[in-house]
XYZ file of C-alpha atoms in Angstrom:
670
model
C 118.185 94.441 114.589
C 121.747 92.386 113.576
C 124.139 93.730 115.755
C 124.357 96.362 118.970
C 127.125 96.866 121.234
C 126.382 98.854 124.245
C 128.664 99.068 126.801
C 130.874 96.195 126.161
C 127.550 93.166 125.459
C 128.507 91.511 122.136
C 125.899 89.233 120.455
C 127.467 87.204 117.975
C 125.670 86.778 114.050
C 127.131 83.055 113.969
C 126.084 83.203 109.610
C 125.710 78.855 108.320
C 126.270 78.324 105.751
C 124.208 75.199 104.871
C 123.728 73.242 101.658
C 120.663 73.661 99.162
C 118.314 70.395 99.227
C 115.075 69.226 98.283
C 111.920 69.258 101.228
C 111.127 66.008 98.466
C 114.001 64.387 96.811
C 113.889 63.594 93.274
C 113.096 66.701 90.830
C 110.478 68.240 92.789
C 110.512 71.192 95.775
C 107.932 72.815 96.815
C 108.032 76.689 98.783
C 109.926 76.435 102.334
C 106.752 78.037 103.423
C 105.505 74.219 103.386
C 105.488 71.643 104.702
C 104.454 68.615 106.935
C 101.947 69.494 109.867
C 100.997 72.972 107.801
C 98.032 74.925 107.764
C 97.254 76.139 104.912
C 93.985 78.554 104.208
C 90.368 77.281 104.020
C 87.551 79.123 102.003
C 90.245 80.143 99.189
C 91.993 78.205 97.260
C 94.804 75.914 98.024
C 97.959 77.165 96.190
C 101.638 75.130 96.434
C 104.330 75.600 94.222
C 107.805 76.017 93.980
C 110.426 74.421 91.305
C 111.604 71.742 89.394
C 113.610 71.124 86.305
C 112.708 73.700 83.710
C 109.131 72.105 81.133
C 109.316 68.355 82.585
C 105.561 67.640 84.384
C 104.778 65.648 87.923
C 101.775 64.868 89.872
C 100.272 66.181 92.608
C 97.774 64.986 95.625
C 96.107 66.698 97.781
C 92.953 65.671 100.020
C 92.406 63.022 97.309
C 92.127 65.311 94.001
C 95.169 64.847 91.432
C 96.432 67.470 89.104
C 99.374 66.869 86.265
C 101.602 70.040 87.157
C 104.026 71.286 84.366
C 107.254 73.683 84.813
C 107.853 77.047 82.657
C 111.200 77.377 80.714
C 113.103 77.931 84.522
C 111.434 75.135 86.150
C 109.169 77.451 88.274
C 105.344 76.244 88.849
C 102.327 77.234 90.520
C 98.665 74.906 90.612
C 95.587 75.785 93.005
C 93.093 73.088 93.878
C 89.261 73.910 94.762
C 89.099 75.524 98.141
C 87.707 73.913 100.842
C 86.096 73.822 104.780
C 87.891 73.715 107.708
C 89.129 69.838 108.683
C 92.096 67.687 108.046
C 94.171 65.782 108.553
C 95.183 65.452 104.482
C 98.229 64.328 102.453
C 100.088 65.958 100.295
C 101.589 63.798 97.802
C 103.380 64.181 95.034
C 104.640 61.781 91.656
C 107.147 62.418 89.586
C 111.439 60.563 89.186
C 110.468 59.116 93.172
C 107.240 59.490 95.304
C 106.718 61.556 98.438
C 104.070 62.093 101.216
C 103.468 64.459 103.470
C 100.871 63.755 106.618
C 98.789 65.546 108.965
C 97.517 69.289 107.016
C 95.317 70.886 108.288
C 92.939 73.371 106.820
C 91.825 76.239 108.941
C 92.851 79.894 109.327
C 96.495 81.455 108.772
C 97.810 84.056 110.405
C 100.677 86.648 109.080
C 102.024 87.725 112.840
C 104.589 90.755 112.269
C 106.235 93.430 114.679
C 109.539 94.276 116.593
C 110.416 92.519 120.080
C 106.539 92.115 122.133
C 105.371 90.577 118.754
C 108.369 88.487 118.952
C 108.826 88.168 122.475
C 108.637 84.467 123.010
C 106.195 82.570 125.585
C 109.389 80.474 127.716
C 109.339 84.122 128.245
C 106.435 85.456 129.439
C 103.889 84.748 132.465
C 103.447 81.861 134.433
C 105.549 80.348 131.667
C 106.209 77.312 133.046
C 102.384 76.344 133.880
C 101.433 77.994 130.307
C 103.831 75.848 128.765
C 102.333 72.610 130.779
C 99.411 73.460 129.117
C 100.542 74.321 125.189
C 99.796 70.985 123.533
C 97.078 72.407 121.243
C 96.705 69.684 117.442
C 94.962 72.625 116.109
C 97.626 75.316 116.051
C 100.679 75.642 113.988
C 103.167 77.583 113.863
C 105.867 78.518 111.164
C 108.624 80.764 111.821
C 110.351 83.538 109.570
C 113.781 83.333 109.376
C 115.153 86.334 109.997
C 116.532 88.036 107.007
C 116.682 91.242 105.397
C 117.483 91.712 101.590
C 117.831 94.632 99.467
C 115.038 93.010 96.511
C 112.521 91.074 97.303
C 112.640 87.592 97.330
C 110.345 84.695 96.130
C 111.079 82.313 99.224
C 112.343 82.273 102.947
C 114.770 80.959 104.096
C 115.036 77.142 105.173
C 112.139 76.563 108.114
C 109.275 74.489 109.290
C 105.823 74.266 110.544
C 105.232 73.537 114.207
C 102.803 71.626 115.882
C 101.639 73.141 119.058
C 103.147 71.086 121.942
C 105.393 71.772 125.325
C 108.013 70.267 123.463
C 107.458 72.807 120.831
C 106.258 76.461 122.139
C 109.099 77.026 123.691
C 110.140 79.518 121.056
C 106.745 80.253 119.850
C 105.683 84.089 120.262
C 103.862 84.519 123.243
C 101.403 86.796 121.599
C 100.692 84.846 118.297
C 99.874 81.210 120.939
C 97.995 83.316 123.017
C 95.522 84.701 119.638
C 95.188 81.480 117.842
C 94.569 79.897 121.648
C 91.456 81.813 121.817
C 90.305 81.374 118.775
C 91.076 77.465 118.324
C 88.674 77.311 121.522
C 86.195 79.800 120.520
C 85.656 78.019 116.666
C 87.004 74.774 116.714
C 89.097 75.145 113.731
C 92.592 74.939 112.777
C 95.405 78.014 112.702
C 98.011 78.624 111.668
C 100.100 81.480 112.538
C 103.692 82.584 110.314
C 104.879 84.738 112.539
C 107.388 87.206 110.676
C 109.439 90.302 113.131
C 112.582 90.980 114.378
C 113.226 92.894 117.449
C 113.664 97.125 118.047
C 112.780 97.679 113.798
C 110.427 100.328 113.069
C 108.184 100.618 110.249
C 109.452 101.196 107.709
C 111.618 98.760 107.080
C 108.648 96.316 106.321
C 107.530 98.522 104.019
C 108.332 97.520 100.056
C 110.589 99.657 97.274
C 107.396 100.719 95.768
C 105.420 101.672 97.941
C 108.006 103.496 100.394
C 108.949 105.467 97.283
C 105.456 107.218 97.217
C 106.621 108.231 100.996
C 107.349 112.263 101.382
C 110.344 111.219 104.064
C 111.290 108.283 102.288
C 111.319 108.486 98.729
C 114.915 110.365 98.252
C 116.270 107.494 101.092
C 114.702 105.187 99.133
C 115.763 105.376 96.267
C 119.226 106.070 97.349
C 119.484 102.387 98.715
C 117.692 100.564 95.911
C 120.789 102.244 94.280
C 123.141 101.301 96.073
C 121.927 97.664 96.005
C 121.507 97.288 92.360
C 125.197 98.653 92.877
C 126.266 95.983 94.308
C 126.345 96.123 98.271
C 123.437 93.467 98.749
C 122.902 93.142 102.702
C 124.687 89.894 103.041
C 127.956 91.291 101.955
C 127.436 94.401 104.725
C 126.493 91.836 106.971
C 129.701 89.581 106.382
C 131.255 92.482 106.778
C 129.852 93.674 109.970
C 130.830 90.513 111.349
C 134.499 89.846 109.930
C 135.188 92.921 110.408
C 134.252 94.069 114.451
C 131.852 91.378 115.168
C 134.686 88.534 115.463
C 137.745 90.783 116.677
C 135.416 91.693 119.538
C 134.834 88.776 120.799
C 137.387 86.824 120.763
C 138.995 90.021 122.565
C 136.224 89.162 125.360
C 136.925 85.832 125.182
C 140.457 85.940 125.828
C 140.273 88.971 129.132
C 137.691 87.525 131.068
C 139.495 85.262 133.869
C 135.660 83.331 133.445
C 136.161 82.340 130.026
C 139.791 81.308 130.361
C 139.788 78.983 133.279
C 136.208 77.460 131.977
C 134.062 78.257 134.798
C 130.944 77.069 133.106
C 132.191 73.585 133.712
C 131.184 71.065 136.273
C 134.622 70.222 136.733
C 135.793 73.246 138.241
C 136.513 73.187 141.524
C 134.573 76.720 142.964
C 135.939 76.079 146.511
C 137.044 78.931 147.723
C 134.612 81.321 145.644
C 132.920 83.701 147.779
C 128.860 82.474 149.325
C 125.998 84.852 147.456
C 122.983 84.176 149.036
C 119.319 83.977 146.529
C 117.300 85.951 145.827
C 119.808 88.967 146.365
C 121.890 91.643 144.645
C 126.131 92.139 145.496
C 125.627 95.517 146.077
C 123.312 94.685 149.406
C 126.579 91.312 149.985
C 129.882 92.027 148.151
C 131.515 95.341 146.406
C 128.642 98.233 145.465
C 128.305 99.284 141.924
C 130.163 96.574 140.430
C 130.312 97.024 136.903
C 131.667 93.935 134.274
C 131.083 90.036 134.955
C 130.596 88.639 137.639
C 129.904 84.922 137.914
C 127.353 82.004 139.610
C 127.586 78.993 140.547
C 125.065 76.523 141.688
C 125.663 72.837 142.569
C 122.125 70.384 143.192
C 120.541 66.838 143.583
C 117.878 65.888 141.109
C 116.144 63.447 142.594
C 115.515 59.681 140.857
C 112.151 60.862 139.565
C 113.478 63.466 137.462
C 116.295 61.387 136.003
C 114.393 61.642 132.284
C 112.915 64.556 132.348
C 113.704 67.715 130.549
C 112.892 69.943 133.225
C 112.936 74.014 133.785
C 114.643 76.310 135.219
C 113.155 79.672 135.874
C 114.885 82.133 137.354
C 113.627 86.128 138.520
C 114.206 88.471 138.662
C 117.900 88.225 137.361
C 120.006 91.581 136.549
C 120.826 91.581 133.483
C 122.281 90.185 130.819
C 123.554 85.684 131.621
C 124.740 83.276 129.628
C 123.347 80.682 131.905
C 124.977 76.780 131.679
C 123.952 73.024 133.188
C 126.265 71.097 133.489
C 128.862 72.449 130.791
C 126.538 73.665 128.057
C 124.594 77.023 127.226
C 120.870 76.765 128.058
C 120.303 80.225 127.413
C 120.693 84.123 127.354
C 118.847 87.483 127.534
C 120.676 89.670 125.764
C 118.033 92.890 127.744
C 117.747 94.102 130.671
C 116.894 92.273 134.251
C 113.499 90.212 134.283
C 112.845 86.848 134.584
C 114.388 84.437 132.869
C 112.368 80.684 132.069
C 115.132 78.143 130.060
C 114.319 74.895 129.011
C 116.401 71.830 130.175
C 117.019 68.567 127.562
C 116.511 65.847 130.009
C 120.017 64.071 127.575
C 122.128 67.681 129.846
C 120.223 66.124 133.515
C 122.774 63.850 135.516
C 121.726 61.193 137.766
C 122.666 62.969 141.197
C 125.271 66.365 141.074
C 124.698 68.846 138.892
C 125.825 72.065 138.349
C 124.393 75.499 137.035
C 126.476 77.967 136.220
C 125.705 82.164 135.612
C 127.641 84.582 133.924
C 125.850 88.008 134.737
C 127.542 91.137 132.902
C 125.884 94.907 135.169
C 125.937 97.952 134.769
C 122.786 99.732 135.122
C 121.436 97.266 138.207
C 122.950 95.549 140.869
C 123.938 91.856 139.905
C 122.279 89.489 141.063
C 118.516 88.464 141.465
C 116.004 91.073 142.781
C 112.951 88.750 143.419
C 110.405 89.523 146.625
C 109.811 85.738 146.755
C 112.586 83.050 146.388
C 109.772 80.942 145.374
C 110.603 81.943 141.447
C 113.860 80.994 141.642
C 113.669 76.619 140.925
C 113.984 74.074 138.959
C 111.231 71.891 137.899
C 109.388 69.313 135.857
C 108.057 69.513 132.383
C 105.466 67.263 132.793
C 101.661 68.747 132.686
C 100.243 68.549 136.214
C 99.514 71.352 139.452
C 102.271 69.937 140.895
C 105.245 69.208 139.265
C 108.589 67.893 141.622
C 110.284 71.149 142.042
C 114.121 71.931 143.074
C 114.127 75.816 145.176
C 117.588 77.659 144.288
C 117.236 79.886 146.145
C 119.485 80.128 149.530
C 123.574 79.837 149.098
C 125.553 80.238 145.797
C 128.993 80.779 145.372
C 130.473 83.697 142.981
C 133.272 85.221 141.678
C 134.704 87.919 139.828
C 135.175 88.143 136.301
C 136.065 91.024 134.698
C 134.856 94.602 135.240
C 133.722 96.914 132.403
C 137.247 99.026 133.403
C 138.834 96.249 131.319
C 137.044 95.000 128.516
C 137.907 95.871 124.978
C 137.018 98.750 123.068
C 134.117 98.653 121.242
C 133.808 98.490 117.650
C 133.005 101.987 116.275
C 130.342 102.458 112.890
C 128.330 99.434 112.691
C 125.495 99.901 111.119
C 121.944 97.621 111.717
C 120.598 96.876 108.818
C 117.274 95.485 109.879
C 116.859 99.201 111.036
C 117.159 99.730 106.242
C 114.030 100.977 104.321
C 111.847 97.414 102.800
C 115.160 95.358 103.755
C 112.917 93.089 105.977
C 109.859 93.898 103.637
C 112.276 91.782 101.425
C 113.688 89.379 103.836
C 110.402 88.897 104.986
C 106.871 88.860 103.768
C 107.529 88.950 99.921
C 108.370 85.744 99.934
C 104.610 85.172 101.792
C 102.938 86.862 99.155
C 101.242 84.077 96.900
C 99.726 82.021 100.412
C 96.439 82.528 100.847
C 96.427 83.774 104.571
C 92.910 85.041 106.270
C 94.790 88.306 107.872
C 97.904 89.928 109.689
C 98.664 90.507 113.093
C 100.630 93.677 114.337
C 102.614 94.480 117.055
C 104.902 97.306 116.305
C 105.507 101.340 116.544
C 108.350 101.362 119.750
C 110.898 101.998 117.246
C 108.741 105.093 116.008
C 107.922 106.617 119.287
C 110.403 109.408 118.918
C 108.442 110.314 114.886
C 104.867 109.594 115.848
C 103.082 112.639 113.659
C 104.943 110.524 111.093
C 103.171 107.210 111.554
C 99.910 108.613 110.663
C 100.681 107.642 107.246
C 103.120 105.363 106.977
C 101.471 103.254 109.203
C 98.239 103.005 106.871
C 100.707 102.928 103.993
C 102.065 99.531 105.473
C 98.571 98.264 105.915
C 97.724 99.142 101.911
C 100.794 97.947 100.821
C 100.510 94.390 102.181
C 96.962 94.377 100.737
C 97.686 95.582 97.753
C 101.336 92.829 97.538
C 99.239 89.552 98.505
C 96.665 90.409 95.552
C 93.639 89.651 98.613
C 91.373 91.983 98.782
C 91.414 94.366 102.142
C 93.101 91.717 104.187
C 92.225 92.395 108.033
C 94.525 93.977 109.751
C 94.774 93.186 114.044
C 97.109 95.540 115.248
C 97.848 96.492 119.392
C 98.201 99.822 120.790
C 101.325 100.399 122.575
C 101.023 99.908 126.213
C 102.731 101.959 129.146
C 106.300 102.587 129.179
C 108.619 104.688 130.412
C 108.836 107.626 133.355
C 105.447 107.871 135.653
C 104.374 112.091 135.536
C 102.695 113.839 138.481
C 101.658 116.761 136.029
C 99.784 116.466 132.505
C 102.680 116.435 129.913
C 103.130 116.409 126.194
C 104.275 112.480 124.860
C 105.013 111.169 121.776
C 104.213 107.693 123.507
C 100.493 108.928 123.734
C 100.740 110.572 119.928
C 102.307 107.130 118.432
C 99.254 105.478 120.260
C 97.108 108.389 118.442
C 98.257 107.838 114.733
C 97.671 103.846 115.427
C 93.782 104.384 116.401
C 93.855 106.024 112.964
C 93.979 103.721 111.029
C 91.204 102.337 112.461
C 89.654 104.730 109.717
C 90.802 101.579 106.729
C 88.596 99.214 106.651
C 88.809 95.663 108.276
C 91.224 96.742 110.783
C 91.785 96.285 115.012
C 93.281 97.866 117.719
C 93.459 95.697 121.047
C 94.584 98.302 123.685
C 96.758 97.187 126.393
C 98.069 100.926 128.166
C 96.331 98.652 131.899
C 99.366 95.457 131.388
C 102.466 97.826 130.817
C 105.349 97.991 133.213
C 107.042 101.544 133.079
C 110.358 99.977 133.727
C 110.100 97.410 131.236
C 109.604 97.765 126.939
C 108.225 94.340 127.605
C 105.439 94.031 129.468
C 105.220 90.003 130.178
C 101.202 89.813 130.467
C 101.099 88.693 126.995
C 97.825 86.667 127.587
C 96.348 89.408 128.247
C 97.111 90.698 124.783
C 96.465 87.971 122.932
C 92.858 87.113 124.024
C 92.398 91.045 122.787
C 93.748 90.971 120.377
C 91.581 87.298 119.276
C 88.596 89.275 120.703
C 89.387 92.311 118.567
C 89.680 90.110 115.411
C 86.320 87.993 116.401
C 84.524 91.168 116.367
C 86.220 92.334 113.033
C 86.283 89.421 110.877
C 84.747 86.440 112.259
C 81.430 87.762 112.613
C 80.242 88.743 116.365
C 80.076 92.227 116.040
C 77.994 92.614 118.809
C 81.068 92.597 120.769
C 82.476 95.294 122.611
C 86.166 95.461 122.830
C 88.164 98.960 124.183
C 85.963 102.109 124.591
C 87.485 105.045 122.024
C 86.466 108.073 121.577
C 83.881 109.768 119.824
C 82.599 113.325 120.168
C 82.414 116.261 122.337
C 80.222 119.027 123.298
C 80.184 121.696 125.816
C 77.720 121.668 128.646
C 78.534 125.586 130.589
C 81.707 125.319 132.452
C 82.167 121.188 131.390
C 82.962 119.089 128.673
C 80.252 115.764 128.489
C 81.880 113.054 126.165
C 80.744 109.810 124.035
C 82.895 106.691 123.170
C 82.210 103.671 121.184
C 81.657 100.459 122.820
C 80.185 101.944 125.338
C 76.505 100.621 125.498
C 76.604 98.776 128.688
C 78.116 101.366 131.081
C 81.881 102.518 131.977
C 82.776 101.594 135.555
C 86.009 102.623 137.158
C 88.236 100.124 138.992
C 87.136 99.525 142.471
C 84.426 102.105 141.834
C 86.853 105.366 142.594
C 86.211 108.578 140.493
C 87.694 108.710 137.299
C 91.621 109.737 137.213
C 93.304 110.546 133.859
C 92.025 113.441 132.775
C 93.515 116.698 131.577
C 91.641 120.045 130.702
C 93.239 123.111 129.195
C 91.953 126.656 127.948
C 92.688 127.980 124.962
C 95.413 129.330 126.798
C 96.754 125.173 125.896
C 98.089 124.023 129.360
C 96.742 121.492 131.401
C 95.308 120.145 134.672
C 94.464 117.832 135.958
C 91.357 117.754 135.861
C 87.194 116.097 137.866
C 85.473 113.474 135.642
C 83.047 111.302 136.856
C 81.152 108.590 134.437
C 77.113 109.302 133.759
C 75.461 106.223 132.322
C 77.796 105.725 129.049
C 79.245 108.831 128.888
C 81.850 111.047 131.092
C 82.096 113.992 132.082
C 85.383 116.668 132.792
C 84.955 119.527 134.195
C 88.025 121.349 136.161
C 86.630 125.182 138.528
C 87.555 128.495 136.876
C 88.770 127.312 133.797
C 86.393 127.848 130.474
C 87.366 124.291 128.789
C 88.522 124.059 125.581
C 90.087 120.375 125.511
C 90.635 117.598 126.905
C 93.193 114.496 127.204
C 93.082 110.957 129.227
C 96.301 109.631 129.721
C 98.532 110.691 127.350
C 101.027 109.987 128.657
C 104.035 106.964 128.646
C 102.580 105.120 131.569
C 99.230 105.924 131.976
C 99.181 103.798 135.461
C 96.098 104.303 137.963
C 98.374 106.751 140.272
C 97.275 109.222 137.525
C 95.392 107.710 135.099
C 93.919 105.433 132.572
C 91.246 103.996 135.389
C 88.495 103.758 132.917
C 86.138 100.562 131.413
C 83.662 99.636 129.569
C 82.124 96.959 131.703
C 83.339 94.168 129.888
C 86.615 95.071 131.318
C 88.072 96.759 128.343
C 90.120 99.850 129.217
C 89.578 103.283 127.461
C 91.603 104.117 124.824
C 93.978 107.178 125.402
C 92.759 110.373 123.757
C 92.149 114.493 123.453
C 89.770 116.826 121.587
C 92.325 118.713 120.129
C 94.387 118.910 117.256
C 96.326 121.641 118.578
C 100.754 120.891 117.440
C 102.215 117.090 118.078
C 105.266 117.659 119.745
C 106.700 114.984 116.898
C 105.326 117.338 113.960
C 108.059 117.185 111.847
C 110.541 115.235 113.550
C 111.852 112.906 110.629
């Protein structure tokens, strides 16, 4: 989203004007998709393109091969070099009025990774982030993160960004799912992997589909046509964004700054004296130690002594579970903020912020739904440590006594802006701004993690998702490019009885997309979190996506991934079902009986069923019920207490399914 206001929290968008410049100097400019450290797709023609003065010529040399380039009447140019095998590093030289050279260019596989917040989720916020970051030094992995940009028409260029090598220093803001995917492929095949990460949290699929394709969908034709006409009349996305910022965001934020005592008295600064503040014991919450049910902002401060061994070092601040929304400062400088609900924080402390002797951590917390503070069970998960590649880095525990003071109660918050438009959710705008500029670039395939924002319209997603896949393939013009996606993890209230559930229907819509050629799906219901839509175990997600790619794209077609429902047959009073990817048999965790199966008769009323595994098949029955249909893990959070405990022997979870085609609860939702 561009701007979201909930219960007084303001997320500011800063509009920065950047002067146009040539990456290489002289008269020649390459597309922003090219820079040093990039990865170019192997075994496909190697393309370079950009702009220069019109009707001019110059030379480009790549990997020792030279070509003359002529620009057209508009100053645009494009050339291709012959396809190459994986390898490098290579140099790119441009010879015009001036000479410039880019180094450290690799040839390998380039994957476009897109979706919403679970794809956007950064490595520093994932499970065991400090350990993973210390190990994130992979010369053969490179990342290009497309800057967020909603556009009313297809763009030829991204906003300015550069390729980055995968290192501890750079990987903090990499997409965690894309990183673990790339790491698995790089380790297995020893081939450079380039990731073009282009995602935006809280966005629906229709934002990522071109207008040309979306107008063919009956549910979106009128809206897509209408918006296109509006944009043609001058109401561009940039105009809408700036208008929202000036009319709503800026005045609101200014009022908040003027009212919160912590901002007024600069409680984040080291020179502020907190000697009269109350004591707060960490881990712990305000409900346990202070006013119960307090809503609003509070400030926490902790004085720490940095040992000499940490001087001149980048540090990592780890805090969990921190409720709810924070802005965290180290020696008066903001080092990170999270606008969502409680969870783990991992922030980088640059060495230049670290002082010899005493240092101060200050946190502004906003709490509206959960008690403010640290809900961690283990005090060890709140610490400051060296960002070094070591099994036992120097650590400063942060548990124990902190200081706290009240900032601004929710009742005193300024009135929230009304009528804001989430421009990132408008049809086609993210395709225009963040996918269209990639179309000319040869790539290996697509990685997709999205669906949460379409779950309430899951039946519609059955046609919308294939439309997106086919649209991207058509626009990129490279045949049926592989499309690997994540089935939604478990999320939502744990149910004790069989239910109809829109989250399950969205998973069904995703599964049906496997009917398209060269698609693959990673099942992740077992690594979800009923209380958090952003499960932290992105390692498993990335690895399963990689294994699916190994099977679908890299020729390892004998690999078994998650079992998928294939067929059923009635056998007396029971139903016997067969599955794919189960050639070596099915198992349950800890050898318990299969759970999560529900059975219904002709009355369509489901009840929990008995089930047993018979080799690579499952038999389901329910006494006194003549079976008509079976469902498995058909809920939002199919946790082991009531389901989702069936796996194949390779450790992949059985995908949720139903054998019936009875009307969906989201049928007709538009």
